[in-house]
Structures are given as structure tokens and as C-alpha cells.
Tab-separated table of C-alpha atoms and ligand atoms in Angstrom:
chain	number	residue	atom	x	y	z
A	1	UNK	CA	-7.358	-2.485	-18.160
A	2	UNK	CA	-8.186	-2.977	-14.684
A	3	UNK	CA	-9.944	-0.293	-12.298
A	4	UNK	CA	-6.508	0.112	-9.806
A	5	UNK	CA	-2.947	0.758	-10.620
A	6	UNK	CA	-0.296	0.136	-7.715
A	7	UNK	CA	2.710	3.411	-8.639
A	8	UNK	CA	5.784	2.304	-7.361
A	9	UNK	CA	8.650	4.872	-7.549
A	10	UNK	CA	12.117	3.187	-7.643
A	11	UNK	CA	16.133	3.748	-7.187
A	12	UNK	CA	18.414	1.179	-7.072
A	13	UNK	CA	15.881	-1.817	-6.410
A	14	UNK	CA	17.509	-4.284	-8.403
A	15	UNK	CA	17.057	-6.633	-5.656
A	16	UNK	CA	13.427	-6.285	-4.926
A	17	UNK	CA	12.032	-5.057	-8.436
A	18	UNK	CA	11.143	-8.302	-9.851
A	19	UNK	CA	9.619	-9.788	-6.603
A	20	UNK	CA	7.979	-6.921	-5.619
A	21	UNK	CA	5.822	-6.843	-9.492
A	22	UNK	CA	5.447	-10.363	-8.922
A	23	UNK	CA	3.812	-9.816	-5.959
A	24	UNK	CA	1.582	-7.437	-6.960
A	25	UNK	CA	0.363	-9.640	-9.999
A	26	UNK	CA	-0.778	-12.542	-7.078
A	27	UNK	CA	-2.863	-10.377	-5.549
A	28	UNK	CA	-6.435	-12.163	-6.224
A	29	UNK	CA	-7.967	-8.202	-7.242
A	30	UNK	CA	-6.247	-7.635	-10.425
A	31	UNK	CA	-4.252	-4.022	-10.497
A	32	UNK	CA	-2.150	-2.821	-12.936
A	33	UNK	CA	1.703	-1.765	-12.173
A	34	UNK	CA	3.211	1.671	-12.946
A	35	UNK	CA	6.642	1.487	-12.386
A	36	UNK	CA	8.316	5.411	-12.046
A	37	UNK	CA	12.348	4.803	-12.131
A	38	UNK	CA	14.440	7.511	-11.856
A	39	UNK	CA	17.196	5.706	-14.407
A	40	UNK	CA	19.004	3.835	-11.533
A	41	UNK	CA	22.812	2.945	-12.424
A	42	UNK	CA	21.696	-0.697	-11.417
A	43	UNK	CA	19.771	-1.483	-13.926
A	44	UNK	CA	16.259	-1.669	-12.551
A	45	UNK	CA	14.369	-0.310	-15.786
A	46	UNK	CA	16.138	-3.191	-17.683
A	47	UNK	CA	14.838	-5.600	-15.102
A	48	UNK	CA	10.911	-4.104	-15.701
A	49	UNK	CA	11.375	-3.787	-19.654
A	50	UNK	CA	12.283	-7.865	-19.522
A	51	UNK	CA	9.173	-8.385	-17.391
A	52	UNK	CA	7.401	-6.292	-19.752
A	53	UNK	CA	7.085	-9.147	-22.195
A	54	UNK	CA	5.377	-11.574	-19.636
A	55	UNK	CA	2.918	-9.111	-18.390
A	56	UNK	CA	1.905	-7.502	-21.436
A	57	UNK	CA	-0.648	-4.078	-20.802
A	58	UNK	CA	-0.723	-5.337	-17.301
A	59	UNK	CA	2.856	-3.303	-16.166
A	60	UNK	CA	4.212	0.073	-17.429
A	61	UNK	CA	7.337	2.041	-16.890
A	62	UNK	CA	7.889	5.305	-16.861
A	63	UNK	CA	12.117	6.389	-16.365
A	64	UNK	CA	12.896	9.783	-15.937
A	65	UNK	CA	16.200	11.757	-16.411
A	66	UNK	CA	17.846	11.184	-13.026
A	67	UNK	CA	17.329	10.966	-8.855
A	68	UNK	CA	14.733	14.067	-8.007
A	69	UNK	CA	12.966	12.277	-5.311
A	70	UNK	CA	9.741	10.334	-4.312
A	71	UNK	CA	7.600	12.908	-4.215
A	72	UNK	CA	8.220	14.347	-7.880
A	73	UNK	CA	8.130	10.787	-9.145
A	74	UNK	CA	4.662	9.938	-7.533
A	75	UNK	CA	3.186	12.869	-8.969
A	76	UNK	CA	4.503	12.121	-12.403
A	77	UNK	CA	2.686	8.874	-11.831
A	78	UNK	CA	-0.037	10.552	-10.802
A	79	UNK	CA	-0.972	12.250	-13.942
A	80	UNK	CA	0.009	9.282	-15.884
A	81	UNK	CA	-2.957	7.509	-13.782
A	82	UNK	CA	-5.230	9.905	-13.820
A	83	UNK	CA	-4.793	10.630	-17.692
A	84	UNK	CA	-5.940	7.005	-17.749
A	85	UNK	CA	-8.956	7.008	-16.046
A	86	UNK	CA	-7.664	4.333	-13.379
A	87	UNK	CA	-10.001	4.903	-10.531
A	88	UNK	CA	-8.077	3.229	-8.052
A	89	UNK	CA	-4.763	5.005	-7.633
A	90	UNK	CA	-2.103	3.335	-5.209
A	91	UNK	CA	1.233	4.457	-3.701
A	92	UNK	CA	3.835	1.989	-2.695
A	93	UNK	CA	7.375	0.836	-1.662
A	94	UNK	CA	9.715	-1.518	-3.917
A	95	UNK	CA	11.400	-2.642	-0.829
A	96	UNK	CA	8.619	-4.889	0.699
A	97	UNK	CA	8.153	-2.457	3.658
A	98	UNK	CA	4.117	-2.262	2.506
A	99	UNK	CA	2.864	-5.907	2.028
A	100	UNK	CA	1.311	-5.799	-1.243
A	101	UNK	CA	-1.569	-8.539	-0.296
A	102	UNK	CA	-2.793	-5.541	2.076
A	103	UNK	CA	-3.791	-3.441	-1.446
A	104	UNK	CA	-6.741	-5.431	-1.149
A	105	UNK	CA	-7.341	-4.304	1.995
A	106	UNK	CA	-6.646	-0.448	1.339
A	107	UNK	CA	-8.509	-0.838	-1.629
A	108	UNK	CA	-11.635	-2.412	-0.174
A	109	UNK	CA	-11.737	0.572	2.190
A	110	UNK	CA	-11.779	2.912	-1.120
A	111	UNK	CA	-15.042	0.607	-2.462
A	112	UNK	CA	-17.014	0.785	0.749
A	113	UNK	CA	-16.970	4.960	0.568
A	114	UNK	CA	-13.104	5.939	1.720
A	115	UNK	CA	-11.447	8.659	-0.769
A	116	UNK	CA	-8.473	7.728	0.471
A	117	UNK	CA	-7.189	4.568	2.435
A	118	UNK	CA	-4.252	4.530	4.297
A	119	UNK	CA	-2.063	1.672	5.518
A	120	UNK	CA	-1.629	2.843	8.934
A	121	UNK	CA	1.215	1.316	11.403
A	122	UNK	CA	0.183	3.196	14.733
A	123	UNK	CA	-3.943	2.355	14.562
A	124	UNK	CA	-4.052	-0.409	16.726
A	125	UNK	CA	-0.342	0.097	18.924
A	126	UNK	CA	2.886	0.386	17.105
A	127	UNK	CA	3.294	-2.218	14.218
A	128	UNK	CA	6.386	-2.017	12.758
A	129	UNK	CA	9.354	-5.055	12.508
A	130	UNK	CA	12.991	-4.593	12.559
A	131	UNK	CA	13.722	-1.425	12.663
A	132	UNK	CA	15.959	0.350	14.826
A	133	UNK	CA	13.971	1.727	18.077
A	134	UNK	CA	15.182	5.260	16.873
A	135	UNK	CA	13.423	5.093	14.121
A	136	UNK	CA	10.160	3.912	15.564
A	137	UNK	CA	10.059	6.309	17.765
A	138	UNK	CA	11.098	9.580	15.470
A	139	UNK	CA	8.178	8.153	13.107
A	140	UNK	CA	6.067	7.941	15.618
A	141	UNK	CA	6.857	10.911	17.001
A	142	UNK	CA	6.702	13.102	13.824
A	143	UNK	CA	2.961	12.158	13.477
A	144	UNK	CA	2.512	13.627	16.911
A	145	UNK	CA	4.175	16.612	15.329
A	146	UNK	CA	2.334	16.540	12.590
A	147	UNK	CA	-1.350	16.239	14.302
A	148	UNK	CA	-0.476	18.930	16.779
A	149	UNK	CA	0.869	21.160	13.563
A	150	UNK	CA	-1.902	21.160	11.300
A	151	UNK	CA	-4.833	19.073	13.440
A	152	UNK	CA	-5.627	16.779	11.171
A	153	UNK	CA	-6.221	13.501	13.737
A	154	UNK	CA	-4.282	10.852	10.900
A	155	UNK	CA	-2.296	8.460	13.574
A	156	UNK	CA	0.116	7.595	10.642
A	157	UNK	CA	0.829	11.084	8.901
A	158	UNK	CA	3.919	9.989	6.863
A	159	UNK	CA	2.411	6.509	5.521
A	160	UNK	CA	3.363	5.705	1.867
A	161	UNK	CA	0.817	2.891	1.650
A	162	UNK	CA	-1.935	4.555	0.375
A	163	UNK	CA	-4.966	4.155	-2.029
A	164	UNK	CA	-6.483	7.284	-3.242
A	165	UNK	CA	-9.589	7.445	-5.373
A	166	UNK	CA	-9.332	9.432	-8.332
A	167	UNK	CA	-11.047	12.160	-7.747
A	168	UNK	CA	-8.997	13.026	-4.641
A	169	UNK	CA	-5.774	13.491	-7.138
A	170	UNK	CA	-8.233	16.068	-9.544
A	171	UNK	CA	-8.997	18.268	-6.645
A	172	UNK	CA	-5.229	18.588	-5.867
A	173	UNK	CA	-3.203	20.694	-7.939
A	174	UNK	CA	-0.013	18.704	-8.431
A	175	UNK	CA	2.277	21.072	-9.921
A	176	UNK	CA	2.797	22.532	-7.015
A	177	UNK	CA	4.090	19.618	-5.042
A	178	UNK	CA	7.744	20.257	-4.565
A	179	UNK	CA	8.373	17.906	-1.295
A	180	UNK	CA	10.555	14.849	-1.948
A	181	UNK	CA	10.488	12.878	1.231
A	182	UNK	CA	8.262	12.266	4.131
A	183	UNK	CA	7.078	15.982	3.763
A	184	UNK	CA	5.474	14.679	0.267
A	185	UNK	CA	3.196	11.970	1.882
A	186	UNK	CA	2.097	14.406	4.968
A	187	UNK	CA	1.317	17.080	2.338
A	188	UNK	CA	-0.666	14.947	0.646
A	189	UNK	CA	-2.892	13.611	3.605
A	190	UNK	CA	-2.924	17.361	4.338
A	191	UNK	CA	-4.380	18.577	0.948
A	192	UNK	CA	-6.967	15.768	0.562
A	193	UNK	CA	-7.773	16.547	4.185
A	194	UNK	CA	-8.592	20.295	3.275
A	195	UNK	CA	-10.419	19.202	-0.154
A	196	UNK	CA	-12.220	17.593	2.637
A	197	UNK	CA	-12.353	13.924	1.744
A	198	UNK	CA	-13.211	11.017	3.998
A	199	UNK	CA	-10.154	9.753	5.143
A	200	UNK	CA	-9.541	5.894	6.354
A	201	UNK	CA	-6.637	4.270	8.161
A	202	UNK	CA	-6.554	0.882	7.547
A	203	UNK	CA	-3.829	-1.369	10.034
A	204	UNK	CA	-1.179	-2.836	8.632
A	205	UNK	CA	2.076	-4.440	9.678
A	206	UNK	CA	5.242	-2.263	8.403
A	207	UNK	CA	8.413	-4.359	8.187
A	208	UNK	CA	11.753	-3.070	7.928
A	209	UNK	CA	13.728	-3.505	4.339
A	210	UNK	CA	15.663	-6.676	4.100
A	211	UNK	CA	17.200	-6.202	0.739
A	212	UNK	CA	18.798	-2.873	-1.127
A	213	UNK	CA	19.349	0.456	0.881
A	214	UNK	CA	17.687	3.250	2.396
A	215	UNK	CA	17.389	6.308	0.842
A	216	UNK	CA	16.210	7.762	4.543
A	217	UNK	CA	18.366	11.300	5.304
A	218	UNK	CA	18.859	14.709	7.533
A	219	UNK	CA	17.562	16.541	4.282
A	220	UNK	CA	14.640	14.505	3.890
A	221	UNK	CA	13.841	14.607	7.682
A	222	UNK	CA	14.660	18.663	7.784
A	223	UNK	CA	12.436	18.809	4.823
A	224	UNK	CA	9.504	17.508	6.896
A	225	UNK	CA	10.352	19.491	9.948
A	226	UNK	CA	9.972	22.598	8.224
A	227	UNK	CA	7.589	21.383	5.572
A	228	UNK	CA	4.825	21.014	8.017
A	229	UNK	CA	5.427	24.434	9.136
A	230	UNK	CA	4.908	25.879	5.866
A	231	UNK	CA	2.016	24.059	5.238
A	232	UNK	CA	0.049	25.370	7.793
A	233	UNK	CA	1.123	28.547	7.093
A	234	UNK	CA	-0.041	28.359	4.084
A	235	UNK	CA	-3.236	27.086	4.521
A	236	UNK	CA	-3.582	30.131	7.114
A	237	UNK	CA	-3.252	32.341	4.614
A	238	UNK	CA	-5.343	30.315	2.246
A	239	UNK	CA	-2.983	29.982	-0.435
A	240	UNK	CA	-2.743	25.694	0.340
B	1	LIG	N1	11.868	7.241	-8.566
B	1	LIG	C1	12.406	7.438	-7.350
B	1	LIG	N2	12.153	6.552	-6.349
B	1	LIG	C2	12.699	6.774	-5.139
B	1	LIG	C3	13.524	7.896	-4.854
B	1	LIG	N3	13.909	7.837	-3.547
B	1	LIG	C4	13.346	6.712	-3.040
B	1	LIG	N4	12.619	6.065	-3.987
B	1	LIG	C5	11.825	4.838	-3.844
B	1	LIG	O1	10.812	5.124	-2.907
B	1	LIG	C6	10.538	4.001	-2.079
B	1	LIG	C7	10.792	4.360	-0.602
B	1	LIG	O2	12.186	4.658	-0.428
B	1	LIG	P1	13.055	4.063	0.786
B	1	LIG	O3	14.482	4.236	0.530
B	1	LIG	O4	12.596	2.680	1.075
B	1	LIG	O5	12.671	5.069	1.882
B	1	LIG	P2	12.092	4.784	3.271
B	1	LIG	O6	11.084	3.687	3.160
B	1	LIG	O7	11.685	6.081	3.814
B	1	LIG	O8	13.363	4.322	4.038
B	1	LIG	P3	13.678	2.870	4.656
B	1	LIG	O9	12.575	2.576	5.589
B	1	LIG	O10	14.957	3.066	5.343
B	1	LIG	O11	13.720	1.897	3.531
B	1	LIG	C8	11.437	2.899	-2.603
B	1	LIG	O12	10.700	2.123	-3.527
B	1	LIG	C9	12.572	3.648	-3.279
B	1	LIG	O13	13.210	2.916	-4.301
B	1	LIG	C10	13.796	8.820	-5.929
B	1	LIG	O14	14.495	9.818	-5.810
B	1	LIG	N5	13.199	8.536	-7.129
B	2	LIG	MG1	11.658	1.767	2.656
């Protein structure tokens, strides 16, 4: 068993599943795979069950019931990690957005004293290819939101390219995380913030999905607007 494990939630990635694990397994620091598929019609389970066989106690899969969203499925690989004993605990995207040879980078932060490394796109300018200036800038602008909101100072508050240690997932109760988009991964900085762990951003270069599609939408992005809001609230009244 090795000391990391790289959760990647999926939903219709037939076309990057098998690449993506591939990937992952090049990486010179060896890290285990947990995939968490929310039984997508195309067949993506089937895809990690066949590569099962070549990379034998090295990748898992968990499939749940149906779609209920990245932030549900993350923490169900959360306390599949942690029930483990991986110390190491990484989030990340099927769809090649996060380069996987940077989890060596995110997790060499982590071994050098971080609790939690983030792959950040807006530490050092803007780095993010192809996509649409729109959504540069509303990503952009939504960590603005989020700083001036709860004043934490993370440039990149709705990363998904993350390494947590283990101990940062213990101190956070995770029953009560009910976000399912971009409110999930700012909740998270913003819990581990409060726990008071020493938080990292590490740069990295974001790059727009070539292959599948977007599960990006107005209820995911209201969900954040709000979400925020409610957080801090809640932290205001201790009950975070
Ligand atoms: N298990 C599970 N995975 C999901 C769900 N929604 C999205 N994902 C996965 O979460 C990762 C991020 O989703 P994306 O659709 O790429 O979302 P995004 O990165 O915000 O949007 P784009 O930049 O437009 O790709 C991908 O690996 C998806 O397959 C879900 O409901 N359940
Ligand atoms: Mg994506």
C-alpha cells in the first residue's frame, strides 16, 4: 500500500478514465487510485473494473447508486481513505484539467510541513488554457468573493487539485458536507482554514477539458453564491 491515494470522482468519463489512471500510475511517487463513480450510463466503472486486473491493490472503485454530485462523492472517498490509514489524501479531475505529474508537486508541499497543498491557478498571474474568457474571469472573480466573504487570503478558493494530509480530513466532520459543486471545494479550504491548518498554494497550469463534457451549471454556481454566505454565517455563530 502506498502512503497517498489520488480520489477521483467520475460521470461520464469514458473518454478520459483509462488515460487519466494511466497517468497517475507514471507518476515516479507511487499513489494509489480511488476511483468514486456515480454508475455513469457510459460505462466508466466497466472501463476501471478491466483495469482492475492490470493494477492489482494499486486502483479501487467505489460506484454509488446514481449522479449526487462531487462533493458527496469526495467525501465518500474520504472516509474510504481515511478508514485506510492513507496519509496522503488527494482530490482530482478525470478530465485532465489538473496535470497529474503536479501530485508530486502538491504532495511534496504536504512532506515539507503543508496540511494541505493546493494546486493554485492565480499564484503567480492567471494560468489557465482554453477556456472561454468568461469563465476565467467568473473563477477568478469568485475567489475575490470568496476572500472578501470569509477572509481567508487562498488566491484559488475553488481549486479541486488538492492534497490534504490526513489529519486535516479527522478534524472535519464530513457528514455534514452537503455542497456538490464549487461550494464543496471552498467549504473545504474554509473548514481546514478554521481547524487552523497551514495552508499551501502550490502553482500550477489549469487547462481546459479536451475530451467528454462539463458538468459546470447555474445550480452549481448559485450554490456557491449563497454557499459562501452561509458559511460565514455559520461560523459567526460558531456552529461551522
Ligand atoms: N462521482 C461524481 N463525479 C462527478 C459528478 N459531477 C462531476 N464529477 C466529476 O468531477 C470532476 C470535475 O467535473 P467537471 O465536469 O470537469 O467540472 P468542472 O471541472 O467544474 O467543469 P469543466 O471545467 O467545464 O470541466 C470530473 O472528474 C467529473 O467527472 C458527480 O455528480 N458525481
Ligand atoms: Mg473539469
Amino acid at each position: 500500500m502506498s502512503e497517498g491515494i489520488v480520489i477521483i470522482p467520475t460521470y461520464n468519463e469514458i473518454e478520459n478514465i483509462e488515460s487519466i489512471i494511466r497517468a497517475v500510475f507514471l507518476v515516479d511517487t507511487a499513489f494509489d487510485v480511488l476511483i468514486v463513480d456515480d454508475n455513469s450510463p457510459d460505462g466508466t466503472a466497466d472501463k476501471v473494473k478491466e483495469l482492475q486486473a492490470e493494477y492489482a491493490g494499486r486502483l479501487f472503485l467505489e460506484v454509488r447508486a446514481g449522479k449526487s454530485g462531487l462533493g458527496t462523492a469526495y467525501v465518500h472517498g474520504f472516509k474510504w481513505a481515511i478508514n485506510r490509514k492513507y496519509e496522503y489524501i488527494f482530490e482530482m479531475d478525470a478530465d485532465f484539467s489538473h496535470n497529474p505529474q503536479d501530485l508530486e508537486k502538491l504532495y511534496n508541499a504536504c512532506v515539507k510541513g503543508a496540511d494541505m497543498a493546493i494546486g493554485s491557478r492565480y499564484v503567480t498571474g492567471v494560468n489557465v488554457v482554453n477556456w472561454p474568457l468568461n469563465r476565467v474571469l467568473m473563477s477568478y472573480y469568485a475567489s475575490s468573493y470568496v476572500r472578501l466573504i470569509t477572509g481567508m487570503t487562498i488566491r484559488d478558493a475553488t481549486a479541486g487539485f488538492i492534497c490534504y494530509r490526513r489529519k486535516v480530513l479527522e478534524s472535519i466532520n464530513l457528514d455534514r458536507i452537503k455542497f456538490v459543486g464549487y461550494a464543496f471545494q471552498i467549504e473545504m479550504k474554509y473548514r481546514a482554514h478554521a481547524n487552523g491548518f497551514n495552508i499551501v498554494e502550490v502553482p500550477i497550469i489549469f487547462t481546459d477539458r479536451t475530451k467528454g463534457e462539463s458538468k459546470m451549471s447555474n445550480a452549481i454556481i448559485k450554490e456557491a453564491i449563497f454557499g459562501v454566505v452561509a458559511l460565514r454565517i455559520k461560523r459567526m455563530l460558531n456552529r461551522l
